[in-house]
mmCIF file of C-alpha atoms in Angstrom:
data_model
loop_
_atom_site.group_PDB
_atom_site.id
_atom_site.type_symbol
_atom_site.label_atom_id
_atom_site.label_comp_id
_atom_site.label_asym_id
_atom_site.label_seq_id
_atom_site.Cartn_x
_atom_site.Cartn_y
_atom_site.Cartn_z
ATOM 1 C CA UNK A 1 76.027 31.284 11.489
ATOM 2 C CA UNK A 2 74.133 28.748 9.387
ATOM 3 C CA UNK A 3 70.378 28.355 9.994
ATOM 4 C CA UNK A 4 69.103 24.910 11.043
ATOM 5 C CA UNK A 5 67.359 23.110 8.155
ATOM 6 C CA UNK A 6 63.563 23.104 8.603
ATOM 7 C CA UNK A 7 61.863 19.717 8.270
ATOM 8 C CA UNK A 8 58.454 19.708 6.582
ATOM 9 C CA UNK A 9 56.671 17.576 9.200
ATOM 10 C CA UNK A 10 52.865 17.281 9.445
ATOM 11 C CA UNK A 11 51.320 19.343 12.237
ATOM 12 C CA UNK A 12 50.308 17.391 15.324
ATOM 13 C CA UNK A 13 46.616 18.271 15.940
ATOM 14 C CA UNK A 14 47.037 17.704 19.687
ATOM 15 C CA UNK A 15 49.997 20.089 20.044
ATOM 16 C CA UNK A 16 48.493 22.712 17.727
ATOM 17 C CA UNK A 17 44.979 22.515 19.142
ATOM 18 C CA UNK A 18 43.572 22.079 15.619
ATOM 19 C CA UNK A 19 40.674 19.622 15.246
ATOM 20 C CA UNK A 20 41.610 16.334 13.517
ATOM 21 C CA UNK A 21 40.565 16.072 9.902
ATOM 22 C CA UNK A 22 37.635 13.644 9.700
ATOM 23 C CA UNK A 23 35.853 13.147 6.412
ATOM 24 C CA UNK A 24 32.312 11.880 5.875
ATOM 25 C CA UNK A 25 33.361 8.230 5.480
ATOM 26 C CA UNK A 26 35.440 8.354 8.664
ATOM 27 C CA UNK A 27 32.421 9.671 10.585
ATOM 28 C CA UNK A 28 30.077 7.012 9.164
ATOM 29 C CA UNK A 29 32.584 4.241 9.863
ATOM 30 C CA UNK A 30 33.127 5.472 13.420
ATOM 31 C CA UNK A 31 29.370 5.558 14.086
ATOM 32 C CA UNK A 32 28.881 2.028 12.712
ATOM 33 C CA UNK A 33 31.780 0.584 14.715
ATOM 34 C CA UNK A 34 30.427 2.267 17.845
ATOM 35 C CA UNK A 35 27.034 0.619 17.226
ATOM 36 C CA UNK A 36 28.618 -2.819 16.759
ATOM 37 C CA UNK A 37 30.487 -2.468 20.052
ATOM 38 C CA UNK A 38 27.399 -1.170 21.879
ATOM 39 C CA UNK A 39 25.423 -4.213 20.762
ATOM 40 C CA UNK A 40 28.230 -6.613 21.675
ATOM 41 C CA UNK A 41 28.212 -5.180 25.199
ATOM 42 C CA UNK A 42 24.457 -4.940 25.636
ATOM 43 C CA UNK A 43 23.018 -8.101 24.045
ATOM 44 C CA UNK A 44 23.601 -11.799 24.629
ATOM 45 C CA UNK A 45 23.142 -13.311 21.150
ATOM 46 C CA UNK A 46 23.560 -10.883 18.232
ATOM 47 C CA UNK A 47 23.653 -12.003 14.597
ATOM 48 C CA UNK A 48 24.408 -10.271 11.265
ATOM 49 C CA UNK A 49 21.905 -10.760 8.446
ATOM 50 C CA UNK A 50 23.972 -11.540 5.360
ATOM 51 C CA UNK A 51 22.704 -11.686 1.781
ATOM 52 C CA UNK A 52 26.010 -11.478 -0.080
ATOM 53 C CA UNK A 53 25.071 -8.002 -1.291
ATOM 54 C CA UNK A 54 27.187 -4.869 -1.039
ATOM 55 C CA UNK A 55 25.523 -3.532 2.130
ATOM 56 C CA UNK A 56 25.799 -6.708 4.180
ATOM 57 C CA UNK A 57 29.357 -7.208 2.913
ATOM 58 C CA UNK A 58 30.221 -3.721 4.193
ATOM 59 C CA UNK A 59 28.550 -4.671 7.495
ATOM 60 C CA UNK A 60 30.820 -7.695 7.833
ATOM 61 C CA UNK A 61 33.861 -5.567 6.969
ATOM 62 C CA UNK A 62 32.894 -3.073 9.701
ATOM 63 C CA UNK A 63 32.330 -5.872 12.231
ATOM 64 C CA UNK A 64 35.796 -7.252 11.496
ATOM 65 C CA UNK A 65 37.319 -3.791 12.024
ATOM 66 C CA UNK A 66 35.287 -3.272 15.215
ATOM 67 C CA UNK A 67 36.684 -6.331 16.990
ATOM 68 C CA UNK A 68 40.033 -7.196 15.415
ATOM 69 C CA UNK A 69 42.395 -8.752 16.190
ATOM 70 C CA UNK A 70 39.679 -10.819 17.928
ATOM 71 C CA UNK A 71 37.256 -12.727 15.697
ATOM 72 C CA UNK A 72 33.768 -11.343 15.017
ATOM 73 C CA UNK A 73 31.840 -12.446 18.145
ATOM 74 C CA UNK A 74 28.594 -13.351 16.410
ATOM 75 C CA UNK A 75 27.503 -15.436 13.395
ATOM 76 C CA UNK A 76 26.000 -14.524 10.029
ATOM 77 C CA UNK A 77 22.416 -15.510 9.168
ATOM 78 C CA UNK A 78 21.537 -15.994 5.491
ATOM 79 C CA UNK A 79 17.944 -16.591 4.441
ATOM 80 C CA UNK A 80 18.490 -18.528 1.230
ATOM 81 C CA UNK A 81 15.532 -18.265 -1.158
ATOM 82 C CA UNK A 82 16.902 -21.049 -3.377
ATOM 83 C CA UNK A 83 16.779 -18.526 -6.221
ATOM 84 C CA UNK A 84 20.048 -16.790 -5.533
ATOM 85 C CA UNK A 85 22.611 -16.026 -8.194
ATOM 86 C CA UNK A 86 25.390 -18.633 -8.248
ATOM 87 C CA UNK A 87 28.025 -15.898 -8.079
ATOM 88 C CA UNK A 88 26.549 -14.617 -4.809
ATOM 89 C CA UNK A 89 26.490 -18.023 -3.085
ATOM 90 C CA UNK A 90 30.087 -18.667 -4.155
ATOM 91 C CA UNK A 91 31.081 -15.245 -2.794
ATOM 92 C CA UNK A 92 29.270 -15.904 0.513
ATOM 93 C CA UNK A 93 31.066 -19.194 1.069
ATOM 94 C CA UNK A 94 34.438 -17.709 0.112
ATOM 95 C CA UNK A 95 34.000 -14.776 2.525
ATOM 96 C CA UNK A 96 32.968 -17.047 5.398
ATOM 97 C CA UNK A 97 35.968 -19.331 4.848
ATOM 98 C CA UNK A 98 38.434 -16.454 4.421
ATOM 99 C CA UNK A 99 37.495 -14.787 7.722
ATOM 100 C CA UNK A 100 36.636 -17.955 9.649
ATOM 101 C CA UNK A 101 33.070 -16.757 10.250
ATOM 102 C CA UNK A 102 30.135 -18.799 11.501
ATOM 103 C CA UNK A 103 27.220 -19.087 9.057
ATOM 104 C CA UNK A 104 23.621 -20.052 9.840
ATOM 105 C CA UNK A 105 21.371 -20.682 6.806
ATOM 106 C CA UNK A 106 17.560 -20.671 6.816
ATOM 107 C CA UNK A 107 16.288 -22.204 3.588
ATOM 108 C CA UNK A 108 13.049 -21.116 1.907
ATOM 109 C CA UNK A 109 13.289 -24.241 -0.289
ATOM 110 C CA UNK A 110 13.164 -26.482 2.821
ATOM 111 C CA UNK A 111 9.939 -24.760 3.908
ATOM 112 C CA UNK A 112 8.400 -25.273 0.454
ATOM 113 C CA UNK A 113 9.518 -28.915 0.318
ATOM 114 C CA UNK A 114 7.905 -29.838 3.648
ATOM 115 C CA UNK A 115 4.739 -27.797 3.080
ATOM 116 C CA UNK A 116 5.290 -25.021 5.604
ATOM 117 C CA UNK A 117 5.275 -22.524 2.703
ATOM 118 C CA UNK A 118 3.686 -22.637 -0.740
ATOM 119 C CA UNK A 119 5.222 -21.308 -3.919
ATOM 120 C CA UNK A 120 3.591 -18.048 -5.011
ATOM 121 C CA UNK A 121 1.772 -17.994 -8.371
ATOM 122 C CA UNK A 122 4.148 -15.297 -9.633
ATOM 123 C CA UNK A 123 7.216 -17.334 -8.579
ATOM 124 C CA UNK A 124 8.656 -14.476 -6.501
ATOM 125 C CA UNK A 125 10.220 -15.778 -3.298
ATOM 126 C CA UNK A 126 11.345 -12.578 -1.573
ATOM 127 C CA UNK A 127 8.080 -12.276 0.415
ATOM 128 C CA UNK A 128 8.487 -15.933 1.492
ATOM 129 C CA UNK A 129 11.649 -15.130 3.440
ATOM 130 C CA UNK A 130 9.842 -13.726 6.476
ATOM 131 C CA UNK A 131 8.837 -17.042 8.096
ATOM 132 C CA UNK A 132 12.280 -18.726 7.760
ATOM 133 C CA UNK A 133 13.880 -15.489 8.984
ATOM 134 C CA UNK A 134 11.718 -15.276 12.112
ATOM 135 C CA UNK A 135 12.068 -19.000 12.803
ATOM 136 C CA UNK A 136 15.848 -18.706 12.488
ATOM 137 C CA UNK A 137 15.885 -15.824 14.965
ATOM 138 C CA UNK A 138 13.639 -17.658 17.437
ATOM 139 C CA UNK A 139 15.314 -21.081 17.219
ATOM 140 C CA UNK A 140 18.773 -19.573 17.757
ATOM 141 C CA UNK A 141 17.511 -17.138 20.430
ATOM 142 C CA UNK A 142 19.071 -14.164 18.650
ATOM 143 C CA UNK A 143 18.206 -10.981 20.539
ATOM 144 C CA UNK A 144 19.911 -8.393 18.313
ATOM 145 C CA UNK A 145 19.808 -8.713 14.526
ATOM 146 C CA UNK A 146 22.053 -6.472 12.431
ATOM 147 C CA UNK A 147 20.662 -5.491 9.036
ATOM 148 C CA UNK A 148 22.169 -3.563 6.149
ATOM 149 C CA UNK A 149 19.131 -1.319 5.562
ATOM 150 C CA UNK A 150 19.768 2.330 4.714
ATOM 151 C CA UNK A 151 17.327 5.213 5.018
ATOM 152 C CA UNK A 152 17.928 6.430 1.460
ATOM 153 C CA UNK A 153 16.792 3.121 -0.037
ATOM 154 C CA UNK A 154 13.072 3.280 0.448
ATOM 155 C CA UNK A 155 10.472 5.249 2.444
ATOM 156 C CA UNK A 156 9.669 2.542 5.049
ATOM 157 C CA UNK A 157 13.361 2.162 5.815
ATOM 158 C CA UNK A 158 13.627 5.936 6.121
ATOM 159 C CA UNK A 159 11.172 5.774 9.049
ATOM 160 C CA UNK A 160 13.074 3.191 11.026
ATOM 161 C CA UNK A 161 15.353 3.900 13.986
ATOM 162 C CA UNK A 162 18.892 2.486 14.287
ATOM 163 C CA UNK A 163 17.637 0.271 17.158
ATOM 164 C CA UNK A 164 14.214 -1.006 16.048
ATOM 165 C CA UNK A 165 12.163 -3.132 18.425
ATOM 166 C CA UNK A 166 10.343 -6.249 17.171
ATOM 167 C CA UNK A 167 7.590 -7.816 19.270
ATOM 168 C CA UNK A 168 7.344 -11.468 20.298
ATOM 169 C CA UNK A 169 5.995 -12.281 16.819
ATOM 170 C CA UNK A 170 8.877 -10.489 15.108
ATOM 171 C CA UNK A 171 6.600 -7.685 13.950
ATOM 172 C CA UNK A 172 7.456 -3.996 13.635
ATOM 173 C CA UNK A 173 5.095 -1.291 14.878
ATOM 174 C CA UNK A 174 6.224 2.148 13.612
ATOM 175 C CA UNK A 175 4.193 3.805 16.405
ATOM 176 C CA UNK A 176 6.350 2.116 19.075
ATOM 177 C CA UNK A 177 9.654 3.533 17.862
ATOM 178 C CA UNK A 178 11.900 5.000 20.491
ATOM 179 C CA UNK A 179 13.631 8.371 20.327
ATOM 180 C CA UNK A 180 17.404 8.247 19.786
ATOM 181 C CA UNK A 181 18.400 11.645 21.115
ATOM 182 C CA UNK A 182 22.122 12.369 21.157
ATOM 183 C CA UNK A 183 22.723 8.941 19.560
ATOM 184 C CA UNK A 184 21.690 7.118 22.736
ATOM 185 C CA UNK A 185 20.270 3.724 21.799
ATOM 186 C CA UNK A 186 17.667 1.875 23.834
ATOM 187 C CA UNK A 187 18.062 -1.887 23.613
ATOM 188 C CA UNK A 188 15.525 -2.867 26.256
ATOM 189 C CA UNK A 189 13.275 -5.722 25.218
ATOM 190 C CA UNK A 190 11.135 -8.324 26.917
ATOM 191 C CA UNK A 191 11.709 -12.091 26.647
ATOM 192 C CA UNK A 192 10.746 -13.230 23.154
ATOM 193 C CA UNK A 193 11.234 -9.789 21.618
ATOM 194 C CA UNK A 194 14.330 -8.807 19.702
ATOM 195 C CA UNK A 195 15.903 -5.644 18.315
ATOM 196 C CA UNK A 196 16.858 -5.029 14.706
ATOM 197 C CA UNK A 197 19.979 -2.881 14.446
ATOM 198 C CA UNK A 198 20.879 -0.814 11.371
ATOM 199 C CA UNK A 199 24.440 0.583 11.574
ATOM 200 C CA UNK A 200 24.250 1.809 7.944
ATOM 201 C CA UNK A 201 21.076 3.867 8.448
ATOM 202 C CA UNK A 202 22.819 7.169 7.732
ATOM 203 C CA UNK A 203 24.793 5.931 4.714
ATOM 204 C CA UNK A 204 23.748 6.500 1.105
ATOM 205 C CA UNK A 205 24.326 4.170 -1.831
ATOM 206 C CA UNK A 206 27.118 6.514 -2.926
ATOM 207 C CA UNK A 207 28.708 6.397 0.553
ATOM 208 C CA UNK A 208 28.675 2.587 0.356
ATOM 209 C CA UNK A 209 30.467 2.574 -2.985
ATOM 210 C CA UNK A 210 33.019 5.191 -1.920
ATOM 211 C CA UNK A 211 33.740 3.123 1.191
ATOM 212 C CA UNK A 212 34.095 -0.031 -0.925
ATOM 213 C CA UNK A 213 36.586 1.902 -3.066
ATOM 214 C CA UNK A 214 38.532 3.228 -0.064
ATOM 215 C CA UNK A 215 38.664 -0.068 1.807
ATOM 216 C CA UNK A 216 39.147 -2.206 -1.346
ATOM 217 C CA UNK A 217 36.238 -4.470 -0.363
ATOM 218 C CA UNK A 218 35.570 -7.401 -2.694
ATOM 219 C CA UNK A 219 32.014 -7.994 -3.970
ATOM 220 C CA UNK A 220 30.279 -10.573 -6.169
ATOM 221 C CA UNK A 221 31.304 -9.881 -9.757
ATOM 222 C CA UNK A 222 27.715 -9.362 -10.920
ATOM 223 C CA UNK A 223 27.878 -5.864 -9.382
ATOM 224 C CA UNK A 224 30.079 -4.884 -12.339
ATOM 225 C CA UNK A 225 29.272 -4.726 -16.046
ATOM 226 C CA UNK A 226 29.271 -8.055 -17.853
ATOM 227 C CA UNK A 227 27.523 -9.715 -20.781
ATOM 228 C CA UNK A 228 24.343 -11.607 -19.868
ATOM 229 C CA UNK A 229 21.288 -12.982 -21.641
ATOM 230 C CA UNK A 230 18.265 -11.121 -20.327
ATOM 231 C CA UNK A 231 14.616 -10.492 -21.142
ATOM 232 C CA UNK A 232 12.614 -7.334 -20.545
ATOM 233 C CA UNK A 233 9.686 -7.425 -18.087
ATOM 234 C CA UNK A 234 7.945 -4.396 -16.594
ATOM 235 C CA UNK A 235 10.861 -2.190 -17.519
ATOM 236 C CA UNK A 236 13.505 -4.408 -15.878
ATOM 237 C CA UNK A 237 16.066 -6.727 -17.441
ATOM 238 C CA UNK A 238 15.592 -10.160 -15.829
ATOM 239 C CA UNK A 239 17.682 -13.256 -16.403
ATOM 240 C CA UNK A 240 16.497 -16.850 -16.707
ATOM 241 C CA UNK A 241 17.206 -19.354 -13.957
ATOM 242 C CA UNK A 242 15.620 -22.015 -11.767
ATOM 243 C CA UNK A 243 12.894 -19.437 -11.102
ATOM 244 C CA UNK A 244 11.784 -19.656 -14.753
ATOM 245 C CA UNK A 245 11.475 -17.192 -17.596
ATOM 246 C CA UNK A 246 11.259 -15.870 -20.136
ATOM 247 C CA UNK A 247 7.480 -15.881 -20.422
ATOM 248 C CA UNK A 248 5.614 -16.199 -23.683
ATOM 249 C CA UNK A 249 6.191 -13.085 -25.755
ATOM 250 C CA UNK A 250 9.405 -12.103 -23.951
ATOM 251 C CA UNK A 251 12.500 -12.087 -26.139
ATOM 252 C CA UNK A 252 15.937 -13.051 -24.854
ATOM 253 C CA UNK A 253 18.709 -10.590 -25.750
ATOM 254 C CA UNK A 254 22.379 -10.359 -24.848
ATOM 255 C CA UNK A 255 23.154 -7.099 -23.063
ATOM 256 C CA UNK A 256 26.015 -5.550 -21.098
ATOM 257 C CA UNK A 257 24.465 -5.178 -17.644
ATOM 258 C CA UNK A 258 25.234 -5.067 -13.962
ATOM 259 C CA UNK A 259 23.204 -5.536 -10.764
ATOM 260 C CA UNK A 260 22.677 -2.762 -8.229
ATOM 261 C CA UNK A 261 21.192 -5.226 -5.701
ATOM 262 C CA UNK A 262 21.500 -9.013 -5.392
ATOM 263 C CA UNK A 263 18.136 -10.266 -4.193
ATOM 264 C CA UNK A 264 16.058 -13.215 -5.318
ATOM 265 C CA UNK A 265 16.674 -13.865 -9.019
ATOM 266 C CA UNK A 266 12.955 -14.012 -9.785
ATOM 267 C CA UNK A 267 12.437 -10.330 -8.989
ATOM 268 C CA UNK A 268 15.851 -8.658 -9.172
ATOM 269 C CA UNK A 269 16.563 -6.817 -12.380
ATOM 270 C CA UNK A 270 19.818 -5.791 -13.988
ATOM 271 C CA UNK A 271 20.524 -2.371 -15.444
ATOM 272 C CA UNK A 272 22.297 -1.669 -18.711
ATOM 273 C CA UNK A 273 25.698 -0.376 -17.699
ATOM 274 C CA UNK A 274 29.296 0.100 -18.830
ATOM 275 C CA UNK A 275 30.526 0.296 -15.219
ATOM 276 C CA UNK A 276 33.330 -2.276 -15.172
ATOM 277 C CA UNK A 277 35.186 -0.900 -12.139
ATOM 278 C CA UNK A 278 34.397 0.659 -8.751
ATOM 279 C CA UNK A 279 35.301 4.087 -10.162
ATOM 280 C CA UNK A 280 32.837 3.554 -13.018
ATOM 281 C CA UNK A 281 30.087 2.497 -10.581
ATOM 282 C CA UNK A 282 30.643 5.571 -8.398
ATOM 283 C CA UNK A 283 30.308 7.845 -11.427
ATOM 284 C CA UNK A 284 27.143 5.993 -12.482
ATOM 285 C CA UNK A 285 25.525 6.100 -9.022
ATOM 286 C CA UNK A 286 26.405 9.783 -8.587
ATOM 287 C CA UNK A 287 24.481 10.563 -11.776
ATOM 288 C CA UNK A 288 21.480 8.353 -10.947
ATOM 289 C CA UNK A 289 18.216 9.839 -9.684
ATOM 290 C CA UNK A 290 16.651 6.483 -8.743
ATOM 291 C CA UNK A 291 17.579 4.277 -5.785
ATOM 292 C CA UNK A 292 18.754 0.748 -6.427
ATOM 293 C CA UNK A 293 15.568 -0.761 -4.978
ATOM 294 C CA UNK A 294 13.313 1.502 -7.019
ATOM 295 C CA UNK A 295 15.246 0.688 -10.163
ATOM 296 C CA UNK A 296 15.696 -3.059 -9.894
ATOM 297 C CA UNK A 297 13.347 -4.770 -7.393
ATOM 298 C CA UNK A 298 9.994 -5.988 -8.731
ATOM 299 C CA UNK A 299 8.744 -6.966 -5.247
ATOM 300 C CA UNK A 300 8.985 -3.322 -4.121
ATOM 301 C CA UNK A 301 6.693 -2.279 -6.967
ATOM 302 C CA UNK A 302 3.726 -4.343 -5.789
ATOM 303 C CA UNK A 303 2.218 -1.364 -3.971
ATOM 304 C CA UNK A 304 3.191 2.008 -2.558
ATOM 305 C CA UNK A 305 3.522 0.407 0.894
ATOM 306 C CA UNK A 306 4.964 -2.977 -0.179
ATOM 307 C CA UNK A 307 8.093 -2.726 1.957
ATOM 308 C CA UNK A 308 6.350 -1.286 5.019
ATOM 309 C CA UNK A 309 3.707 -4.040 4.903
ATOM 310 C CA UNK A 310 6.424 -6.706 4.832
ATOM 311 C CA UNK A 311 8.432 -5.031 7.576
ATOM 312 C CA UNK A 312 5.387 -4.931 9.822
ATOM 313 C CA UNK A 313 5.140 -8.721 9.346
ATOM 314 C CA UNK A 314 8.789 -9.211 10.322
ATOM 315 C CA UNK A 315 10.671 -8.854 7.022
ATOM 316 C CA UNK A 316 14.220 -7.460 6.927
#
């Protein structure tokens, strides 16, 4: 009697009783998608803050996965400083068109042109984003505002809850944070208040890049190594643009660089890098001992509490 051939089929976890294999990225993705769906069910007018950077691009990718095949049920809000990199604006517009998303833009330049804001002496516009951001939230009556902040980025962000209440003036009070025991989120807020929501709180920069690799998420090309004319200021490689530079005594050099963040061009530095691909970037980030904000954002170096001071005023 001939034995039946044995097929090498994968074990069904349900029939075997074995727990399903879930890796770290699966768990982070599941948590973020759960948060998106919670907010969609609990709030009337959510919005996703979108800068064109890697974190907000991952946010949009997660939102698409959370609701497909339906469209993302809320718009994107971009606070445009007027000093953005051209590659980032082109990427933003391409992403919006590709996924048929709604985009709301609050322009810092408009506020400067009509006198509601004044240009800073140092030319840095990142701190000027707070007023257009809060006005955009108020005028559109957004009650839940998704942000791409992560706790590993910077100490003020490490303090913040996933659901973070803002008062009627858009301000954050760290003493009023609510407990989030067993991942239960409290979205209660009074008229005029809103809640900032951070689905990527528990991700690291390395998690973000590994997820970008796994999901094949496109980013602005300045995240990868390229040749660029730059000048050195306070230990960071800055590039010239409508924001000015180089200053007297600063020498322009051509370097192979990439950007770890894509903020306002006046205060966002590049790093020397040979990371031309996602794999290269992952290897580089894994070896780094400095966060992307600590390495490349001049506005975060103004004081030990620069970010927390801005967040208390209503910043991202």
